[in-house]
Amino acid sequence: MRLTAILAASLLASAAPALAAQADPATAQADPAAVQHGPQDADERGLWMQVEDAERRLKGSNFVIRDPALNAYVRGVFCRAVGEAECAGVRIYITRTPFFNANMAPNGMMQIWSGLFLRARDEAQLAAVLAHEYTHYRNRHSLRLFRNIKDKTNAIAWLSFVPFGAIAQLGLIGSVFGFSREMEREADTGSVKALAASGYDPAAASQIWGQMLAEFDATAAERKRKRRKEGGMFATHPPSIERMQELKAQAAALPAGGERRAGRAEYRAALAPFWADFIDDQIKLNDFGATELLLGQLASEGWTGELLFARGELYRSRGAAGDFEKAAGFYRDAIAAGAVPPEAHRGLGMALLRAGAASEGQAALQEYLRLRPDARDKAMIATLAGGQS
């Protein structure tokens, strides 16, 4: 997982042009010279050079979310989980990528994908993932994985990161990823200990993994296929059910520490300005089962106007039999709940038009144009609304 993460960072960075004029909150957070440990030998120095090159490109990526408040909040959670001294040399990059992932490179570069924020329910669950990644970094797992690959392949040009396809051809990929799974277990244990030591609920580690299991099941059910076999040959993680149970057992074995912090209200407040964009990104993944599950989980304490609007968008986007009628109902409920963007009226109008309710649909679109007179899609919507704007 670590090497693929490094390659992913490189690809991500190269996919977008630099934004030299923008501030770099990750750099502002910490002095790279304060990184806790430096490269110890030729192998590690080479690995650092490769990753530092990827980090330079990532800094300029359009995918990096540079909002100072969000970066400060996430960094605060991370530093609380692992300790101020431990987090001092880590540079955090939040990237707008709608999948569940975080990773940490051997030079102290941490990437957090925005899909993680949608799937974590509170501060403790976010801290569990970040502490897990920090354990990989602290224990030099990237270097150990690289050396494992190098030993098994007798690699000749390791600086180019031997492609996994070549490893598979040598029939060694199973043992390589078996080594990786051992490190994942080590990182899991490190995260539970960090949560307990920092006052977060150590049960959060097993909870977030349980949520991911439910999401995998929802995706598989919607697509009418079996969930991919857990712990398969190419997996970098231990079997998911085993992992969740082991994390739960580790948390339960810890001494009682009084009231544990979940930080749910703080988490929701910090992420509130970004929910709409993150949910929109999720809907565009065309994964109806997982998205419906996520919205239901987010609405565990009640459906807000924003969540109802998102559900309307989800059903309208799928467009299966009966979906436009259901979408129209969700949009109406969202509008009635209040605190929704004018786009709820646009969605309602579009859904009604597709459902055959032309006059009602046009009325909803006209209301959208009234509320959003400078809409970028004004010309198109005005046409659909019967030529009025």
C-alpha positions as a printed Julia matrix, in Angstrom:
389×3 Matrix{Float64}:
   0.0     0.0     0.0
   2.78    2.38    0.78
   4.59    2.15   -2.55
   1.37    2.36   -4.52
   0.49    5.38   -2.43
   3.76    7.01   -3.38
   3.11    6.32   -7.03
  -0.43    7.63   -6.65
   0.94   10.82   -5.17
   3.22   11.23   -8.14
   0.44   10.66  -10.65
  -1.9    12.99   -8.81
   0.66   15.73   -8.69
   1.53   15.43  -12.35
  -2.13   15.48  -13.39
  -2.65   19.1   -12.44
  -0.68   22.29  -13.13
   1.03   24.23  -10.4
  -0.74   26.99   -8.47
   2.27   29.02   -7.51
   0.24   31.97   -6.29
  -1.6    30.04   -3.58
  -0.42   29.57   -0.04
   0.83   26.17    1.0
  -0.72   25.36    4.38
   1.07   22.02    4.58
   4.46   23.71    4.4
   3.34   26.37    6.82
   2.38   23.75    9.38
   5.84   22.45   10.09
   9.47   22.86    9.26
  10.61   19.84    7.19
  13.88   19.99    9.07
  11.99   18.96   12.18
  11.14   15.51   10.78
  11.74   12.96   13.48
  14.06   10.7    11.57
  16.13   11.06    8.44
  17.37    8.5     5.95
  19.9     6.14    7.48
  21.52    4.46    4.48
  21.72    4.47    0.7
  18.42    2.61    0.27
  16.51    5.05    2.41
  18.19    8.1     0.91
  17.13    6.94   -2.53
  13.61    6.33   -1.36
  13.43    9.81    0.17
  14.67   11.42   -3.05
  11.88    9.79   -5.01
   9.21   10.78   -2.52
  10.47   14.33   -2.12
  10.16   14.76   -5.86
   6.56   13.53   -5.67
   5.88   15.91   -2.79
   7.17   18.9    -4.76
   4.66   18.1    -7.49
   1.86   17.44   -5.01
   2.34   20.89   -3.46
   1.24   22.49   -6.7
  -1.66   20.17   -7.43
  -5.13   21.64   -7.99
  -6.48   18.69   -6.02
  -4.96   19.93   -2.75
  -7.52   21.57   -0.44
  -5.76   24.59    1.06
  -8.51   25.9     3.33
  -6.61   27.1     6.43
  -9.37   26.24    8.92
  -9.81   22.67    7.67
  -6.06   22.08    7.56
  -5.61   23.44   11.07
  -8.43   21.25   12.4
  -7.12   18.05   10.8
  -3.62   18.78   11.99
  -4.94   19.36   15.5
  -6.64   15.95   15.5
  -3.5    14.28   14.21
  -1.21   15.97   16.76
  -3.55   15.13   19.61
  -3.57   11.47   18.53
   0.19   10.99   18.17
   1.57   13.79   20.36
   2.88   17.27   19.58
   6.52   16.18   19.37
   5.72   13.28   17.05
   3.63   15.32   14.63
   6.04   18.25   14.38
   7.82   17.13   11.21
   4.78   15.8     9.34
   3.38   17.73    6.38
  -0.31   17.05    5.74
  -1.9    17.39    2.28
  -5.68   17.09    2.05
  -6.64   16.19   -1.5
 -10.08   16.24   -3.08
 -10.4    12.6    -4.07
 -13.7    10.85   -3.27
 -12.28    7.58   -1.96
 -11.47    6.33    1.51
  -7.73    6.61    1.9
  -4.85    8.16    3.76
  -1.19    7.34    3.42
   2.14    8.47    4.71
   5.44    8.52    2.86
   8.82    7.81    4.5
   9.87   11.49    4.39
   6.96   12.67    6.57
   4.44   13.53    3.82
   0.89   12.55    4.71
  -1.96   12.52    2.2
  -5.59   12.44    3.28
  -8.24   11.92    0.63
 -11.53   13.77    1.03
 -13.52   10.52    0.79
 -12.21    9.66    4.24
 -13.99   12.67    5.73
 -17.31   11.49    4.33
 -16.85    8.06    5.9
 -15.51    8.96    9.32
 -18.31    9.75   11.76
 -16.33   11.69   14.34
 -12.95   12.99   15.37
 -11.95    9.71   17.05
 -12.47    7.72   13.85
 -10.41   10.23   11.88
  -7.71   10.02   14.55
  -7.73    6.21   14.28
  -6.87    6.34   10.58
  -4.22    9.04   10.99
  -2.56    7.23   13.9
  -2.53    4.04   11.82
  -0.69    5.83    9.01
   1.69    7.46   11.45
   2.65    4.04   12.8
   3.63    3.01    9.26
   5.86    6.08    9.1
   7.35    5.75   12.57
   8.22    2.08   12.0
   9.68    2.72    8.53
   7.29    0.32    6.83
   7.82    1.8     3.37
  11.51    1.02    3.59
  10.87   -2.47    4.93
   8.38   -3.16    2.16
  10.78   -1.87   -0.47
  13.6    -4.03    0.84
  11.27   -7.02    0.92
  10.4    -6.48   -2.73
  14.02   -5.87   -3.61
  15.17   -9.08   -1.9
  12.51  -11.18   -3.56
  13.01   -9.83   -7.03
  16.76   -9.31   -6.89
  15.8    -5.95   -8.35
  18.31   -4.18  -10.51
  16.85   -0.69  -10.62
  14.88   -0.16   -7.45
  14.82    3.59   -7.82
  12.29    3.07  -10.58
   9.98    1.18   -8.2
   9.61   -2.26   -9.7
   6.13   -2.56  -11.27
   3.82   -4.94   -9.47
   3.08   -6.69  -12.74
   6.72   -7.7   -13.02
   6.64   -9.03   -9.47
   3.56  -11.09  -10.27
   5.33  -12.62  -13.23
   7.99  -13.85  -10.88
   5.32  -15.54   -8.77
   6.31  -13.61   -5.67
   3.47  -11.2    -5.17
   1.76  -13.35   -2.55
   4.73  -13.33   -0.22
   5.35   -9.63   -0.85
   1.82   -8.69    0.2
   1.9   -11.19    3.04
   4.74   -9.1     4.42
   2.61   -5.99    3.94
  -0.29   -7.49    5.89
   2.0    -7.99    8.87
   2.79   -4.28    8.81
  -0.91   -3.42    8.62
  -1.51   -5.39   11.81
   1.38   -3.54   13.43
  -0.11   -0.2    12.38
  -3.55   -1.24   13.68
  -2.08   -1.97   17.09
  -0.26    1.34   17.05
  -3.45    3.23   16.27
  -5.42    1.65   19.14
  -2.65    2.49   21.6
  -2.43    6.06   20.3
  -6.19    6.56   20.65
  -6.16    5.33   24.23
  -3.13    7.41   25.17
  -4.6    10.59   23.7
  -8.01   10.26   25.3
  -9.9     9.24   22.15
 -12.19    6.24   22.21
 -10.01    3.26   21.15
 -13.12    1.49   19.85
 -13.18    4.02   16.99
 -10.62    1.96   15.05
 -12.89   -1.08   14.8
 -15.96    1.09   14.2
 -14.66    2.75   11.06
 -13.54   -0.57    9.65
 -17.0    -2.0    10.33
 -18.52    0.91    8.42
 -16.25    0.19    5.47
 -17.33   -3.45    5.5
 -20.97   -2.36    5.33
 -20.14   -0.07    2.42
 -18.38   -2.86    0.52
 -21.45   -5.05    1.03
 -23.78   -2.3    -0.17
 -21.74   -1.79   -3.34
 -21.71   -5.52   -4.04
 -25.44   -5.93   -3.4
 -26.38   -3.07   -5.73
 -24.18   -4.48   -8.47
 -25.47   -8.01   -7.82
 -22.11   -9.56   -7.21
 -20.2   -11.0    -4.31
 -17.94   -8.79   -2.29
 -14.34   -9.33   -3.26
 -12.82  -12.06   -1.16
 -11.29  -10.49    1.91
  -7.6   -10.84    2.42
  -7.09  -12.01   -1.13
  -3.68  -12.52   -2.61
  -3.43   -8.92   -3.76
  -4.84   -7.35   -0.62
  -2.56   -5.25    1.54
  -4.77   -5.56    4.58
  -5.65   -8.44    6.88
  -9.06  -10.08    6.36
 -11.58   -7.36    7.1
 -13.8    -9.21    9.6
 -10.74  -10.56   11.37
  -9.27   -7.08   11.42
 -12.39   -5.49   12.87
 -12.65   -8.17   15.56
  -8.97   -7.89   16.47
  -9.2    -4.1    16.78
 -12.29   -4.44   18.95
 -10.55   -6.98   21.18
  -7.47   -4.77   21.55
  -9.62   -1.8    22.56
 -11.58   -3.88   25.06
  -8.39   -5.19   26.65
  -7.16   -1.71   27.52
  -7.62   -0.46   31.08
 -10.71    1.67   31.61
  -9.73    5.28   31.06
 -12.86    7.15   32.06
 -14.87    9.1    29.53
 -13.36    8.89   26.05
 -13.54   11.69   23.5
 -15.44   11.14   20.25
 -15.49   14.77   19.1
 -18.54   14.33   16.92
 -19.9    17.86   17.19
 -16.47   19.39   16.53
 -15.94   17.09   13.57
 -19.28   17.98   11.99
 -18.69   21.68   12.49
 -15.24   21.56   10.9
 -16.43   19.58    7.88
 -19.78   21.34    7.41
 -18.53   23.81    4.75
 -17.32   20.91    2.62
 -20.11   18.32    2.93
 -21.99   19.43   -0.19
 -18.92   19.17   -2.41
 -17.83   15.86   -0.9
 -21.28   14.31   -1.28
 -21.48   15.59   -4.85
 -18.13   13.91   -5.56
 -19.46   10.68   -4.04
 -22.62   10.73   -6.18
 -20.51   11.11   -9.3
 -18.74    7.84   -8.48
 -21.89    6.09   -9.77
 -21.87    3.76   -6.77
 -25.55    3.93   -5.8
 -25.44    1.24   -3.12
 -22.53    2.71   -1.19
 -23.81    6.28   -1.52
 -27.32    5.38   -0.33
 -25.75    3.64    2.67
 -23.51    6.61    3.43
 -26.39    9.07    3.29
 -28.42    6.83    5.59
 -25.54    6.67    8.07
 -25.08   10.43    7.95
 -28.8    10.8     8.66
 -28.67    8.57   11.73
 -29.85   11.52   13.82
 -32.38   12.75   11.28
 -32.6    13.78    7.64
 -31.52   17.36    7.11
 -32.47   19.41    4.09
 -28.93   19.04    2.76
 -28.98   15.24    3.05
 -32.43   15.03    1.45
 -31.19   17.18   -1.42
 -28.23   14.84   -1.85
 -30.55   11.84   -1.86
 -32.66   13.48   -4.55
 -29.53   14.06   -6.61
 -28.52   10.41   -6.13
 -31.83    8.99   -7.34
 -32.12   11.45  -10.22
 -28.58   10.58  -11.27
 -29.36    6.84  -11.38
 -32.62    7.3   -13.27
 -33.95    3.76  -12.86
 -37.67    3.0   -13.01
 -39.44    5.11  -10.39
 -36.3     7.02   -9.44
 -37.46   10.38  -10.82
 -40.66   10.23   -8.77
 -38.66    9.32   -5.64
 -36.14   12.06   -6.37
 -38.93   14.63   -6.69
 -40.2    13.57   -3.26
 -36.77   13.97   -1.69
 -36.34   17.41   -3.26
 -39.74   18.51   -1.96
 -38.87   17.26    1.52
 -35.51   19.05    1.33
 -37.14   22.34    0.32
 -39.68   21.96    3.11
 -36.88   21.3     5.61
 -35.15   24.51    4.56
 -31.45   25.41    4.41
 -30.99   23.96    0.95
 -29.35   25.58   -2.08
 -31.47   26.87   -4.99
 -30.23   23.84   -6.88
 -32.85   21.81   -4.99
 -35.49   23.56   -7.14
 -33.47   22.79  -10.26
 -33.27   19.13   -9.27
 -36.99   19.05   -8.52
 -37.78   20.57  -11.9
 -35.53   18.2   -13.79
 -36.93   15.17  -11.96
 -40.53   16.24  -12.61
 -39.84   16.79  -16.29
 -38.38   13.28  -16.55
 -41.35   11.91  -14.63
 -43.78   13.47  -17.11
 -45.04   16.32  -14.9
 -44.12   19.07  -17.35
 -45.98   22.06  -15.94
 -44.85   21.39  -12.36
 -41.31   20.8   -13.55
 -41.21   24.08  -15.46
 -42.55   25.94  -12.44
 -39.77   24.48  -10.28
 -37.14   25.48  -12.83
 -38.52   29.02  -12.98
 -38.24   29.18   -9.19
 -34.63   28.07   -9.46
 -33.87   30.88  -11.91
 -35.6    33.37   -9.64
 -33.42   32.3    -6.72
 -30.26   31.99   -8.82
 -30.53   34.76  -11.46
 -26.84   34.51  -12.36
 -26.84   30.71  -12.73
 -24.21   29.4   -15.1
 -26.78   27.1   -16.69
 -29.35   29.9   -17.01
 -29.79   29.64  -20.78
 -30.38   25.88  -20.77
 -32.69   25.93  -17.78
 -34.67   28.85  -19.22
 -35.33   26.81  -22.33
 -36.48   23.81  -20.3
 -38.62   26.12  -18.19
 -40.62   27.19  -21.22
 -38.54   30.1   -22.38
 -38.99   32.23  -19.3
 -36.1    33.4   -17.15
